[in-house]
Each structure stands twice: as C-alpha cells, then as structure tokens.
Coordinates of C-alpha atoms in Angstrom, one line a residue:
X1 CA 0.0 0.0 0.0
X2 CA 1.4 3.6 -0.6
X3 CA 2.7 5.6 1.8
X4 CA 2.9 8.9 0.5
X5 CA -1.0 10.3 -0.3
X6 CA -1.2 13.0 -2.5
X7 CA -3.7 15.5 -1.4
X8 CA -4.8 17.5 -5.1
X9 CA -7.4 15.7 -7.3
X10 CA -6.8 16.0 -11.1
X11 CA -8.9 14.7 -13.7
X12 CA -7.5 11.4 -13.6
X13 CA -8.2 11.4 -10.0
X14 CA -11.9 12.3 -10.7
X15 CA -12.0 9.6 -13.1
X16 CA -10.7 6.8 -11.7
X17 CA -13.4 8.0 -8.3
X18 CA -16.0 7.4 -10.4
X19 CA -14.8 4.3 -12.1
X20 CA -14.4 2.5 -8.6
X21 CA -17.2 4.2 -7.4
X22 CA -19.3 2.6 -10.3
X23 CA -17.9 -0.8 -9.9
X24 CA -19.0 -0.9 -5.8
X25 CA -22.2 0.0 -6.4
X26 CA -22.6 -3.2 -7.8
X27 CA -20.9 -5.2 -6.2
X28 CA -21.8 -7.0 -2.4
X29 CA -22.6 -4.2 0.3
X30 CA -21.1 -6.7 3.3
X31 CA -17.7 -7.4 1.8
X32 CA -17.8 -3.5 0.8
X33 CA -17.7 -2.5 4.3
X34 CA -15.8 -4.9 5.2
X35 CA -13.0 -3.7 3.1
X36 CA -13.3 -0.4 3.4
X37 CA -13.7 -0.3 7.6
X38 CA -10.2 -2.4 7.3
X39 CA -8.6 0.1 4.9
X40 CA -9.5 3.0 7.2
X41 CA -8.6 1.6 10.7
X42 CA -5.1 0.3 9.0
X43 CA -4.4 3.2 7.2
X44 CA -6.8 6.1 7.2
X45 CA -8.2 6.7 10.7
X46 CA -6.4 9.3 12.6
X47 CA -8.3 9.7 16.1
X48 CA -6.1 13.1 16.8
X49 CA -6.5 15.0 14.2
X50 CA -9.1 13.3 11.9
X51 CA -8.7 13.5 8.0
X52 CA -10.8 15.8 6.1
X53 CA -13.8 14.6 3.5
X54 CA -11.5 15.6 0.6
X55 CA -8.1 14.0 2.1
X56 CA -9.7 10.9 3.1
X57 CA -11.3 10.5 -0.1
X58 CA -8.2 10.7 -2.1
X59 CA -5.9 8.5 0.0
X60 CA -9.2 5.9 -0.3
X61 CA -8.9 6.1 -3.8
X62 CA -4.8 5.3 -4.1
X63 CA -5.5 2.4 -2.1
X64 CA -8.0 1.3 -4.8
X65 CA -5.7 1.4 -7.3
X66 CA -3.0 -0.1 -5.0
X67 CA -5.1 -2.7 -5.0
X68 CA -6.3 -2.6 -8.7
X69 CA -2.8 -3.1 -9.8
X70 CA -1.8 -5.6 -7.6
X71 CA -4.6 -7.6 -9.9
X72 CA -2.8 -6.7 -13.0
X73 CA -5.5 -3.9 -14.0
X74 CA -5.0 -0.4 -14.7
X75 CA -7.4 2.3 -13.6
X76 CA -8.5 4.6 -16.6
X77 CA -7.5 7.8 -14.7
X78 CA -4.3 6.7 -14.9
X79 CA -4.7 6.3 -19.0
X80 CA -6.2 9.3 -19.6
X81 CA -4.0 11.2 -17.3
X82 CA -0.8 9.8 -19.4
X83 CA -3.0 11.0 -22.7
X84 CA -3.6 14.6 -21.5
X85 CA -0.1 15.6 -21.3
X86 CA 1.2 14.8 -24.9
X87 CA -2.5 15.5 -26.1
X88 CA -2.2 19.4 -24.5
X89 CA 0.8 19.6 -26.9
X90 CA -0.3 18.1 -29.9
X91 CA -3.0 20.7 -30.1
X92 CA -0.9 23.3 -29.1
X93 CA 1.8 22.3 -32.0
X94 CA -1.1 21.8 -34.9
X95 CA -2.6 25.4 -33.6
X96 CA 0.6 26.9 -34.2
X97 CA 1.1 24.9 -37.6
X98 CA -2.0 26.3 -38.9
X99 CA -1.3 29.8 -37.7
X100 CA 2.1 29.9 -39.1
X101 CA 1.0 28.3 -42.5
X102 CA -2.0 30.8 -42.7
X103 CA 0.7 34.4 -41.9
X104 CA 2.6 32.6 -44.6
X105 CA -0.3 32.2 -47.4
X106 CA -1.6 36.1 -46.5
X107 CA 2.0 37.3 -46.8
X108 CA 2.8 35.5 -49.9
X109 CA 4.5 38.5 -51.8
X110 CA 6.5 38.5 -55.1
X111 CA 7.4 42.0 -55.1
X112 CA 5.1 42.8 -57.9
X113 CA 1.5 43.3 -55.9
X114 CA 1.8 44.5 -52.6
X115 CA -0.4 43.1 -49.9
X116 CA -3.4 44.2 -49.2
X117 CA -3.3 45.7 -45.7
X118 CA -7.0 45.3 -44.5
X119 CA -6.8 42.0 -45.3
X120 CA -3.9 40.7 -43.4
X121 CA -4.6 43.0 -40.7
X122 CA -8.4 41.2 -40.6
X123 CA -7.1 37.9 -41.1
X124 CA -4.1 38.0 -38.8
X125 CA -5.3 40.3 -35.7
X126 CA -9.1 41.3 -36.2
X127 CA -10.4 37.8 -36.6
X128 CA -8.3 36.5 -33.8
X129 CA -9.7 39.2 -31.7
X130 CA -13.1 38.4 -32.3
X131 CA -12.8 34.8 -31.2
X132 CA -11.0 35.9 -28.5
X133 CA -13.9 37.7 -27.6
X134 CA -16.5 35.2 -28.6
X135 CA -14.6 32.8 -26.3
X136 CA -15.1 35.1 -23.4
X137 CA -18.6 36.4 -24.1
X138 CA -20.2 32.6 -25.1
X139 CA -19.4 30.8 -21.9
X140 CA -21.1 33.7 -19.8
X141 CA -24.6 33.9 -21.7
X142 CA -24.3 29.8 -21.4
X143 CA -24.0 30.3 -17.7
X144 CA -26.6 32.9 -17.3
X145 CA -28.6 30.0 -19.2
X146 CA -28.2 27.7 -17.2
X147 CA -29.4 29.0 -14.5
X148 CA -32.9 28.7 -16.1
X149 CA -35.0 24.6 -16.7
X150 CA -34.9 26.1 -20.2
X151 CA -31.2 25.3 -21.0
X152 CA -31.5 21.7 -20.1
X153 CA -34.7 20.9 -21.8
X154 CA -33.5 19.5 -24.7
X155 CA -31.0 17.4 -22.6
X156 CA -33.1 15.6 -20.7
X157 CA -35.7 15.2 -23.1
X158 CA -33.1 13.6 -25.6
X159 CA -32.3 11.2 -22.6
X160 CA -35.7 10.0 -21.8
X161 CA -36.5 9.4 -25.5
X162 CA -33.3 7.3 -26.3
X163 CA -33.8 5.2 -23.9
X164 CA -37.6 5.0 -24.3
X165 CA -36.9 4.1 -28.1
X166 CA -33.8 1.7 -26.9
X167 CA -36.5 -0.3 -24.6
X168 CA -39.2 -0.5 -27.2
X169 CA -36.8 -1.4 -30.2
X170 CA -35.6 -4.0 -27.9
X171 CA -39.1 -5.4 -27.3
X172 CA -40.3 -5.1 -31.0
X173 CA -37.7 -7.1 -31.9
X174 CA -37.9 -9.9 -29.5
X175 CA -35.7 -9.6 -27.1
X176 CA -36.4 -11.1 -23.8
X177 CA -36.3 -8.2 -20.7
X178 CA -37.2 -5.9 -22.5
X179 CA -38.7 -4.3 -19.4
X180 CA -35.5 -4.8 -17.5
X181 CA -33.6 -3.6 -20.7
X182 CA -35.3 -0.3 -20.4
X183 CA -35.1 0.1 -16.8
X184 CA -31.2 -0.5 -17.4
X185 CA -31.4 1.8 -19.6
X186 CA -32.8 4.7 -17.9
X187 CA -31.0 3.5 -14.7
X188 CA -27.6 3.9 -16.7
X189 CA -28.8 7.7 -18.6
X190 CA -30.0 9.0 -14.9
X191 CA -26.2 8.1 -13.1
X192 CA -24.4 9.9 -16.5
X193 CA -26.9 12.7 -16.0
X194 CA -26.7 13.3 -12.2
X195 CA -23.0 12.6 -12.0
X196 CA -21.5 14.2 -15.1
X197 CA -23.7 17.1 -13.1
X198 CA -21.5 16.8 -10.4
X199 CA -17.7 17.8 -12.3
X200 CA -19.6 20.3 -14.7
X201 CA -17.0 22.9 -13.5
X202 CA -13.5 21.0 -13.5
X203 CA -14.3 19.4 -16.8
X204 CA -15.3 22.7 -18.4
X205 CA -12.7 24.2 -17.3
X206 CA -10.5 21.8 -19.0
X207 CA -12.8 21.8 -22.4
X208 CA -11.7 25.7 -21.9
X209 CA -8.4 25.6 -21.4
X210 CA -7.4 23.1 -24.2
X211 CA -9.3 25.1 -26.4
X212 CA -7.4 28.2 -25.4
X213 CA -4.0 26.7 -25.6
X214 CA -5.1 25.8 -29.3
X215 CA -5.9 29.2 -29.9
X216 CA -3.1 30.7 -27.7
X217 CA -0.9 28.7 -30.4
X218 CA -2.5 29.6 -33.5
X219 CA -1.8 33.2 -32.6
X220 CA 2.1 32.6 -31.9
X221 CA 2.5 30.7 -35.2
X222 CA 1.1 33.7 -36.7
X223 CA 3.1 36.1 -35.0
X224 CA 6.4 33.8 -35.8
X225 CA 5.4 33.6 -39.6
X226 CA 4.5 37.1 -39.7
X227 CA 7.8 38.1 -37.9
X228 CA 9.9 35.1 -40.2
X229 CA 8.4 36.2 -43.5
X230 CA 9.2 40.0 -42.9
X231 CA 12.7 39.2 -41.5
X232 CA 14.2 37.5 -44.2
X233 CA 12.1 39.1 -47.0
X234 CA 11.0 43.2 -47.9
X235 CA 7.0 43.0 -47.4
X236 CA 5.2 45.8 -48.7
X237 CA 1.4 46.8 -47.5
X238 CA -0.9 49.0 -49.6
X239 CA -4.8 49.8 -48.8
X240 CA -7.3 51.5 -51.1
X241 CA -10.5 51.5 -51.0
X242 CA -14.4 52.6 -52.9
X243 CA -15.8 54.0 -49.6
X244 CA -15.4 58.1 -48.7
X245 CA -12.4 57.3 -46.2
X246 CA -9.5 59.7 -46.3
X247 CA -5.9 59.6 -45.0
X248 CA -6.3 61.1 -41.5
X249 CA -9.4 58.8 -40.6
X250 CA -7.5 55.5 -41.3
X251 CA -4.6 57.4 -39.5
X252 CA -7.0 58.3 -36.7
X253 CA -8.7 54.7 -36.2
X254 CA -4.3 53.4 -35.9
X255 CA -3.9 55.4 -33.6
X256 CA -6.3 54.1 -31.4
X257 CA -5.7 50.5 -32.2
X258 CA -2.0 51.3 -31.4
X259 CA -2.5 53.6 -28.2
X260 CA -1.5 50.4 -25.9
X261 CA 2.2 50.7 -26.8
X262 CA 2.2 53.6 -28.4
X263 CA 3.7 55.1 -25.6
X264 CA 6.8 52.9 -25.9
X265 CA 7.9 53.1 -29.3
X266 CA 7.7 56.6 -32.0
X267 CA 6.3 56.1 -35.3
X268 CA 6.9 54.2 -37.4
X269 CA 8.5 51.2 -35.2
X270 CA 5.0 51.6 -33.2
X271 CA 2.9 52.5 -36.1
X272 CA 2.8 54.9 -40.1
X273 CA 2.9 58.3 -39.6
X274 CA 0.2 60.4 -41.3
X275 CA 2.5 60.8 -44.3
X276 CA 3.2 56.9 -44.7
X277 CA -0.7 56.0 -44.9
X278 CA -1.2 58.8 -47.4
X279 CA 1.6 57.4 -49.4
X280 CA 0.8 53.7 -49.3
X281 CA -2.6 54.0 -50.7
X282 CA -3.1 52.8 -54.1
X283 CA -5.4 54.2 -56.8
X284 CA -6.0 52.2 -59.4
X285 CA -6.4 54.7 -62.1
X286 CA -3.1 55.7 -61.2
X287 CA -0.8 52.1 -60.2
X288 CA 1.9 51.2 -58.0
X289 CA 4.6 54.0 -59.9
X290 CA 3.9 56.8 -57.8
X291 CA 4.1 54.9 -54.1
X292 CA 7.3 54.8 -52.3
X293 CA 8.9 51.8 -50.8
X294 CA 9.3 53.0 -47.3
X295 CA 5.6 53.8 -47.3
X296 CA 4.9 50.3 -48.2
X297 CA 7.0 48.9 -45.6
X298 CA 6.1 50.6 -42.5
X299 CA 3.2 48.7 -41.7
X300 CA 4.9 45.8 -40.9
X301 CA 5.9 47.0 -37.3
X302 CA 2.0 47.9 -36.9
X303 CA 0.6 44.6 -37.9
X304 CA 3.4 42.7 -35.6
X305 CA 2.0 45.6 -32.5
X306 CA -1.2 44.1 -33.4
X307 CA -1.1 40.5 -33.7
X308 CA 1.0 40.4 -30.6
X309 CA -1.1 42.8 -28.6
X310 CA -4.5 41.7 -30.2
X311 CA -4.2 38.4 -30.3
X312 CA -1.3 36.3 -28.5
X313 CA -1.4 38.5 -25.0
X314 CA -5.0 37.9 -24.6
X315 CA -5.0 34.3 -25.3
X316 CA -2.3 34.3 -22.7
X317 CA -4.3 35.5 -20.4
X318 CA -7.6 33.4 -20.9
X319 CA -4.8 30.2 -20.6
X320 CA -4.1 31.4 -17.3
X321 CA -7.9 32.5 -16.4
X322 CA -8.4 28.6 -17.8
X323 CA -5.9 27.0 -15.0
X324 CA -7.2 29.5 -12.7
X325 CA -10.7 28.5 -12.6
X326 CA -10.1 24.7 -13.2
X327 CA -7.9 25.1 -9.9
X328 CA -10.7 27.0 -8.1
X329 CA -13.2 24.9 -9.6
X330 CA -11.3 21.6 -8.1
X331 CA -10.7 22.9 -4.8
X332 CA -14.6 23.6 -4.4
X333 CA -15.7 20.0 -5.0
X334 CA -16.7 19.3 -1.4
X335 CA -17.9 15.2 -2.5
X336 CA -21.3 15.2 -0.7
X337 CA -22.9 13.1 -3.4
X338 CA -24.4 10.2 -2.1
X339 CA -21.8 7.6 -3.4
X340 CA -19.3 9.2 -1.5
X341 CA -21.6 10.1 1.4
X342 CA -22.1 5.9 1.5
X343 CA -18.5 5.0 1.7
X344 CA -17.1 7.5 3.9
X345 CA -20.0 5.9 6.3
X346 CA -18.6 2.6 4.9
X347 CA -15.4 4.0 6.1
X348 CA -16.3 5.5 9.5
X349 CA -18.8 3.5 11.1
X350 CA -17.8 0.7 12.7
X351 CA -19.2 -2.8 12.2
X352 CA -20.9 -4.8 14.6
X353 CA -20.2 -8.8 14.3
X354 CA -22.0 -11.2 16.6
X355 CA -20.6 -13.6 18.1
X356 CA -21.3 -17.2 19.6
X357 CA -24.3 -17.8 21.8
X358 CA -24.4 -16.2 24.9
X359 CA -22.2 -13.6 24.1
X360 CA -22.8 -10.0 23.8
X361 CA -22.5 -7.8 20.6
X362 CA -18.3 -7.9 19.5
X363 CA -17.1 -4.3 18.1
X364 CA -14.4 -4.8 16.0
X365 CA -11.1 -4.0 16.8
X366 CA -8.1 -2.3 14.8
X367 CA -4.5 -1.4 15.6
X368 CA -4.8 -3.1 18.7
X369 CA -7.5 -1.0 20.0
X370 CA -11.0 -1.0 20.4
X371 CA -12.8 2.2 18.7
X372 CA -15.0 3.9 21.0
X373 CA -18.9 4.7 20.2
X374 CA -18.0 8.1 19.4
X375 CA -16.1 7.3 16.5
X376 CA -19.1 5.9 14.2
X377 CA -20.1 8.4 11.4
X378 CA -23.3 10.0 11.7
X379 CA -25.4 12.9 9.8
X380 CA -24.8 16.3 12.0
X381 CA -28.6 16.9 12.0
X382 CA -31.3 14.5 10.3
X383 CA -34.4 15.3 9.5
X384 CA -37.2 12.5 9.1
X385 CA -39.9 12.0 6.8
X386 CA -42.5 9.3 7.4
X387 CA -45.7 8.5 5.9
X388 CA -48.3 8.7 7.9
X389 CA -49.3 5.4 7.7
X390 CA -46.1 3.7 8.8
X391 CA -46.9 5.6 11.8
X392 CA -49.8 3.8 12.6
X393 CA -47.4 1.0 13.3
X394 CA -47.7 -1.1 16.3
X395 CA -44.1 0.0 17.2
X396 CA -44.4 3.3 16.2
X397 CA -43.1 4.4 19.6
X398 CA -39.3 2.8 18.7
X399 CA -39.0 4.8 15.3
X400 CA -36.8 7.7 16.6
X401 CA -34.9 4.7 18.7
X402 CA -34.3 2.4 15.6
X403 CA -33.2 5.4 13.1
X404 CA -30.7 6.4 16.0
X405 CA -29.5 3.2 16.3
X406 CA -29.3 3.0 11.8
X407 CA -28.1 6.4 11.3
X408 CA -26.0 7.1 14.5
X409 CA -27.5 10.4 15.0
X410 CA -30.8 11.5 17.1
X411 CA -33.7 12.9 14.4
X412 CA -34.2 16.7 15.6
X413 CA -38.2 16.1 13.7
X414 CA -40.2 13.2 12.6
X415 CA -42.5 14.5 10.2
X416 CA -45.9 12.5 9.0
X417 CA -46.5 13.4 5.2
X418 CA -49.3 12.1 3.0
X419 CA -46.7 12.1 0.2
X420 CA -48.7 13.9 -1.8
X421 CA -47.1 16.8 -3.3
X422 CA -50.4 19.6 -2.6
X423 CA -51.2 18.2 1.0
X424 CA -47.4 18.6 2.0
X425 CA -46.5 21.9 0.5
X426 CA -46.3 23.5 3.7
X427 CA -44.2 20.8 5.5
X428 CA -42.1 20.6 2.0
X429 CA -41.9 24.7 2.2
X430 CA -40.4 23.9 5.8
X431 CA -37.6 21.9 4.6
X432 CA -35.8 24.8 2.3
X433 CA -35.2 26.8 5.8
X434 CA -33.3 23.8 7.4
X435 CA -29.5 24.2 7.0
X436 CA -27.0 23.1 4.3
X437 CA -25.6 20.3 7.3
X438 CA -29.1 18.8 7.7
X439 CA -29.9 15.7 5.7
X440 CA -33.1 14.7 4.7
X441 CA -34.3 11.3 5.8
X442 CA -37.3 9.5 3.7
X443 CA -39.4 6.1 5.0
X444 CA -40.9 4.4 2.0
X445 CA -42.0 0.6 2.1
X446 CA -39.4 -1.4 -0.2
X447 CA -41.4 -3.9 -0.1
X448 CA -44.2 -2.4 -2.2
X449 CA -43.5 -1.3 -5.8
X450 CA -42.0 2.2 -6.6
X451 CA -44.7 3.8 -8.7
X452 CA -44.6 7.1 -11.0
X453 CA -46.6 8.9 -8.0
X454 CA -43.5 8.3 -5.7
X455 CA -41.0 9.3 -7.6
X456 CA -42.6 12.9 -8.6
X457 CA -42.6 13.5 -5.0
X458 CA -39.2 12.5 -4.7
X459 CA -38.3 15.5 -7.4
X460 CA -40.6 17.8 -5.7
X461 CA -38.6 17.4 -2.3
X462 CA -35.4 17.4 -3.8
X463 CA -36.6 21.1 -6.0
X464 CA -37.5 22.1 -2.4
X465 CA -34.3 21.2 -0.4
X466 CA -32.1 22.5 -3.2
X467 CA -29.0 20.4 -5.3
X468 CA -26.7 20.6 -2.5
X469 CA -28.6 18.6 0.5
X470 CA -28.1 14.9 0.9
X471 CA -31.5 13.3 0.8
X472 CA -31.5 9.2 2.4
X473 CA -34.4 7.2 1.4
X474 CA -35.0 4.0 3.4
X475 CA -36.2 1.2 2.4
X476 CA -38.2 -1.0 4.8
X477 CA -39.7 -3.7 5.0
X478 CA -42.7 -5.6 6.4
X479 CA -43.7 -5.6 10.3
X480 CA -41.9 -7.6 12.6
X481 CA -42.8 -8.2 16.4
X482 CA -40.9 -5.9 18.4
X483 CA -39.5 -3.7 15.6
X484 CA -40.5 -1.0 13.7
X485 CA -38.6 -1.6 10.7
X486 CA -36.9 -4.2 8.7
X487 CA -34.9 -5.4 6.0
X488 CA -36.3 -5.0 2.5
X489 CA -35.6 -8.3 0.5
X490 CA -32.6 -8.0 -1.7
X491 CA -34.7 -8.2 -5.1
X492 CA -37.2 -5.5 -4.1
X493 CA -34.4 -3.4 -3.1
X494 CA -32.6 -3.6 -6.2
X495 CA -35.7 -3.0 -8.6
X496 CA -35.8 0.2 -6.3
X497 CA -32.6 1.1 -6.3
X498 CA -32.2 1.2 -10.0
X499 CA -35.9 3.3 -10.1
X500 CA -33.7 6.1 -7.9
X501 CA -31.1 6.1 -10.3
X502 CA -32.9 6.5 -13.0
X503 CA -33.6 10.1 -11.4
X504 CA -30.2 11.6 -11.6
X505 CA -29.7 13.0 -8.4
X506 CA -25.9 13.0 -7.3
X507 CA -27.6 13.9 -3.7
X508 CA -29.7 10.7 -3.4
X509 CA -28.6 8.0 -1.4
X510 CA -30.4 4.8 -1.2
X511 CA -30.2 2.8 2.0
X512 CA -31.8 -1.1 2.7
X513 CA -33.0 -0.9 6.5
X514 CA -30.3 -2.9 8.7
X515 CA -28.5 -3.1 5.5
X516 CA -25.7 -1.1 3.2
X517 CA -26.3 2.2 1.7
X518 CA -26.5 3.1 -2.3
X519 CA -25.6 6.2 -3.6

C-alpha cells in the first residue's frame, strides 16, 4: 500500500473515483464494508487529528488502485491522465502549424503586388480578436442560461427518448427483458446525468483551457510567420478602397488600435505616420509608380504591435484564467454526493459482528485497540420524513430509537407526510429553511412497488431542499414483532434502487434498512 498520499485531485483522479465508485455500487454491500472499515482503521483513521472529506477520499482512492494493480489492472484515470499531457501539446503544435501556414499564405509576396493591408490585418489580428472575444462572451450567456429549466430541456428530453426508443426497439424485436432492458437503460442515462452534473465545472474548465491553448498557439504561429516572413524578405502593405475614407481617418482609427504601446515606441516602429498611410494608398487609375517603398513597408511593425497585442497576449491570459478557474473549480468539489456520502459511512462507522451464543454484541477492533462509540459516522442533524401510515405501526413508539440506532444520530423532527405533493406543501416549504448540514431522511416501504406517483414527489422534495442537501431514502420492510422496521428483501431493493437512479440525483442515497447504503 502507498505511503505517501497525494492530497490534489486532477482529472485522472476524478475519473478513476467514479470508475471504482461505479464498480462498488454493484458489487456485495457486506464485503464492501468490510474492506473499506479495514482500509480505514489500517491506514486512514487518525483519532487526533481526523482527516478531512477531501483527504480521506483521495488517500481511499490510491489504495483502490494499489489494489487494482496488484490484480494486474489499470485504472483509466491513470490512462487518460498519461494522454492529456502529450494530447495538450499536440494541439498546441497543430494550432501553431495552422497559424504559421495561414501568416505565410496572407504574406505571400512577389514583389510585384503588394499586400493588401485590410486583409492581413483582418485575417491576422481582427479575426483572432473576435474569437477571442466570442470565447469570453459565449461561456457567460451559457451560464446565465443555465441557470434557467430552459437550457436543459433539450438534454433531458433527448435522454428520456433514447432510452424509451432503446426499450421499445428492444421489445419489438424480441428480445427477452425488455422491461428490465429499459429500466437498465434509464438506470444507466440517470447516473451519467446526475454525476456528469457533479464535475460540470472542473471538466469545463478543462474543455476551456485546451481550447485556449489551441488558440493561444495559432496566434504565436502567426506572429512567428509574420515576424519570419518580414525578416528574411522586404514586405510591402498598400490599402485603397471605394468607400469616402481619407488619410487622417484611417490614421485616426491606428492610432487608437496602437494607443496600448504607443507610448513605448515613435512612429513608425510603433505604427505609419500620417504621411506613410497617405503614401501607401493605391489608386487604381493611377498604379503602383507613384508609391514609395518606405511607405509600403512601414506597416509591418503595426501589424506585428497588433497581432501580438491583439491576439497572443490575450489568449495568454484566458490560458491562465483557464488553469485558474479549473484550480478553483477543483478545490470547491466538497464530495457530498451520495456515493461518496455511502462510503465514507462505509469508512467511519464501525461494524458490529456477533458472536457465539451467549455472548454479547463484539465491536471490531483495529490497531490493537478497540474504537469507542463516538467514532461511528453520523449525519450532523437528520431530518425525518415518514408517511403517515407507517406511523400507525404497532411499534411506532421505537421509530426515533431504531433510526438512532441505523443512522447514529438522534432525528431533531419526525414529520408525518401524506406524500402527496399539494397536501405537504407546507411541511415541504419547511424543509428549504433547514440548513446546508441537515440531511433529509425518507421512510418508504421497499417492499411495495415504486410507482410514477413516488418518484414525482421524490423530485418535488429534492426542488425544495435544493441540489446541495443529501437526501436518504430508506427502504423498509414488512412488520416484525418488536421492531419498527426491517430489511427489504434483496430483489425489491434492487428493482428500487435502480428506479432512484434513473432520477439523476448526485444527492440521493439509497439505504436497505439494517442493511448497506447506495448512492
């Protein structure tokens, strides 16, 4: 096992989460914990100063690939990690290609024709602007967008009818399941859906960045060719033009496209005086015998201003606004999902074997010591939901008892709802007000089916508690003498389970009465 944990996530990190994530939420809940609770009191626990929900995460996750490659397997983080690096400069280098093939092409001069100055200044620096600027302005009316249901219409709507029309081409052909095949189906668009949600930011960022460091490289092969081809051959620059524009007005409008480093540098090395634009405008009536060389040649300095200036600085800058915000926008993942919510508990709450007859209840034991009560992971504050007629149980009086005794914390409310979204607006109103800390706890009976009706309230409460707040459903199952709940059967659960997915809600977790937890 390592020794030395790194503490940043990077993509590869983020991938490889959800990659082992995926694979335990299939696999046995029991042998789950059991790993898990041994990982953390042999390496992870620290009862003096305990590890944060970002640090513990990560050192979990190098032990899963500790173990990974101890089977021979390689995680895909680790893959697409190695591909990011050469892939950052391969699209760098072709950016830079194509900008430096492009100055060339504009700049192709024989000496007979001079170039036409509006067109390599609007090729070379104007148009690189304006993508410079679309880049900036584009991603801000997206996010004011998305802020709004309207923006992720289409998205979800897409969703739903693939794998509507997956289920039904399925059954019109013949295939047997074709029920389960389109429960798998919306099961598997629900989890992409709610968890792509969940790294929206780091993986934009990235989409960003790589497509700024593609542009940032354009812009430098077109300074280089630009600078190359004017170096090591005389380029001359005429404009003309039908429109009523004189002299002084295309000297004017220079001026203020050079007035950034103006200041620096005298005309012409900063940009034509009034007497160079007059005498490198070309009338066709009267040809190129009257212009003057010098004239010609002095925009070159004022096109190189430009392209540098106009083009390569800010692309500079939106590269480093790109690392910037991917930074930021790693360091705010606080992983409160409910996948990760299920195995820090995994993690933190201690398991409690049985042992022969006649003895009592055996905590397990690591590092040669037995871990108090206090150290079992529990929700800060839990709120409880119950429909009102599981109240009605006969041992309705040990519900706050037995979720104490599931959940390791005391509920501050148990609230009857009719789970009807009308008759509990007011106690669903109620639930916005609680704080970010407070989680959510939902009765149902797992044992009955999961109808349309159920999940609709399930969206409601989540649109009233907000994207942030973990929200438990639990699953129980018939009555039992003495107890208020129990198990729901391992087949009911996971027809329910699945149902839950298919909702796309990162902040869902799914948990079996007396049993493991689903995120």
């Amino acid at each position: 096992m390592p020794r030395n944990f790194p503490s940043e996530w990077s993509i590869g990190d983020l991938v490889d989460l959800e990659y082992f994530l995926f694979q335990d939420a299939e696999a046995d809940g029991s042998e789950l914990a059991r790993r898990d609770r041994a990982w953390y009191l042999a390496h992870l626990s620290d009862q003096e100063r305990p590890l944060s929900r970002r640090l513990l995460l990560r050192r979990w996750l190098e032990l899963r690939r500790a173990a990974a490659r101890d089977q021979g397997v390689h995680s895909p983080g680790e893959v697409i990690a190695a591909v990011l690096r050469p892939a950052r400069l391969l699209l760098f280098f072709l950016g830079a290609l194509f900008g430096f093939g492009l100055a060339l092409g504009v700049l192709g001069y024989a000496g007979e024709q001079p170039i036409n100055l509006f067109a390599a200044l609007g090729l070379l620096a104007v148009l690189p602007f304006l993508f410079m600027l679309a880049s900036v302005v584009l991603p801000l009316v997206r996010l004011a967008r998305r802020r709004t249901p309207a923006g992720r219409l289409g998205f979800w709507l897409t969703g739903a009818l693939l794998a509507r029309l997956a289920g039904r081409a399925h059954a019109f052909l013949g295939g047997r399941g074709a029920g389960r095949q389109q429960l798998a189906l919306t099961q598997a668009w629900g989890v992409l859906r709610g968890r792509g949600g969940l790294y929206a930011g780091v993986m934009g960022w990235l989409a960003y960045g790589l497509m700024q460091l593609t542009a940032l490289g354009f812009s430098l092969g077109v300074l280089l060719g630009v600078l190359l081809r004017g170096t090591i051959a005389d380029l001359a620059f005429s404009w003309q033009t039908t429109a009523r524009i004189s002299a002084e007005q295309v000297h004017a409008l220079v001026g203020a496209l050079a007035r950034p480093w103006a200041g620096f540098f005298d005309p012409p090395l900063s940009h034509p005086t009034l007497e160079q634009i007059a005498g490198s405008r070309v009338y066709l009536k009267e040809g190129l015998a009257p212009l003057v060389s010098s004239d010609l040649q002095s925009w070159w300095y004022f096109l190189l201003w430009a392209i540098l200036v106009y083009a390569v600085l800010p692309r500079l800058l939106l590269v480093g606004v790109a690392l910037w915000g991917g930074r930021r926008a790693e360091r705010r993942l606080g992983f409160q999902d409910a996948r990760c919510e299920a195995l820090i508990r995994r993690m933190q709450h201690p398991q409690v074997r049985l042992g022969q007859e006649g003895e009592g209840p055996q905590r397990e034991t690591g590092a040669s010591r037995v871990l108090p009560e206090t150290a079992q992971a529990g929700f800060a504050r839990l709120h409880v939901l119950v429909p009102a007629e599981l109240l009605e149980r006969p041992a309705a009086d040990r519900l706050s008892e037995e979720v104490r005794q599931e959940f390791n914390a005391a509920p501050q409310a148990v609230l009857g709802v009719s789970l009807d979204e009308i008759q509990d607006a007011e106690a669903l109103r109620g639930l916005a007000e609680l704080g970010e800390d407070c989680a959510v706890l939902m009765l149902l009976e797992g044992w009955q089916p999961c109808i349309i009706a159920t999940l609709e309230y399930l969206k409601s409460l989540r649109r009233h508690l907000g994207p942030q707040r973990l929200l438990v459903v639990g699953l129980i199952g018939r009555e039992a003498p003495g107890r208020w709940g129990t198990p729901t059967p391992d087949a009911e659960f996971e027809i329910w389970r699945k149902r839950l997915a298919a909702l796309g809600d990162p902040g869902l977790l799914v948990h079996n009465w007396g049993g493991a937890a689903h995120g």
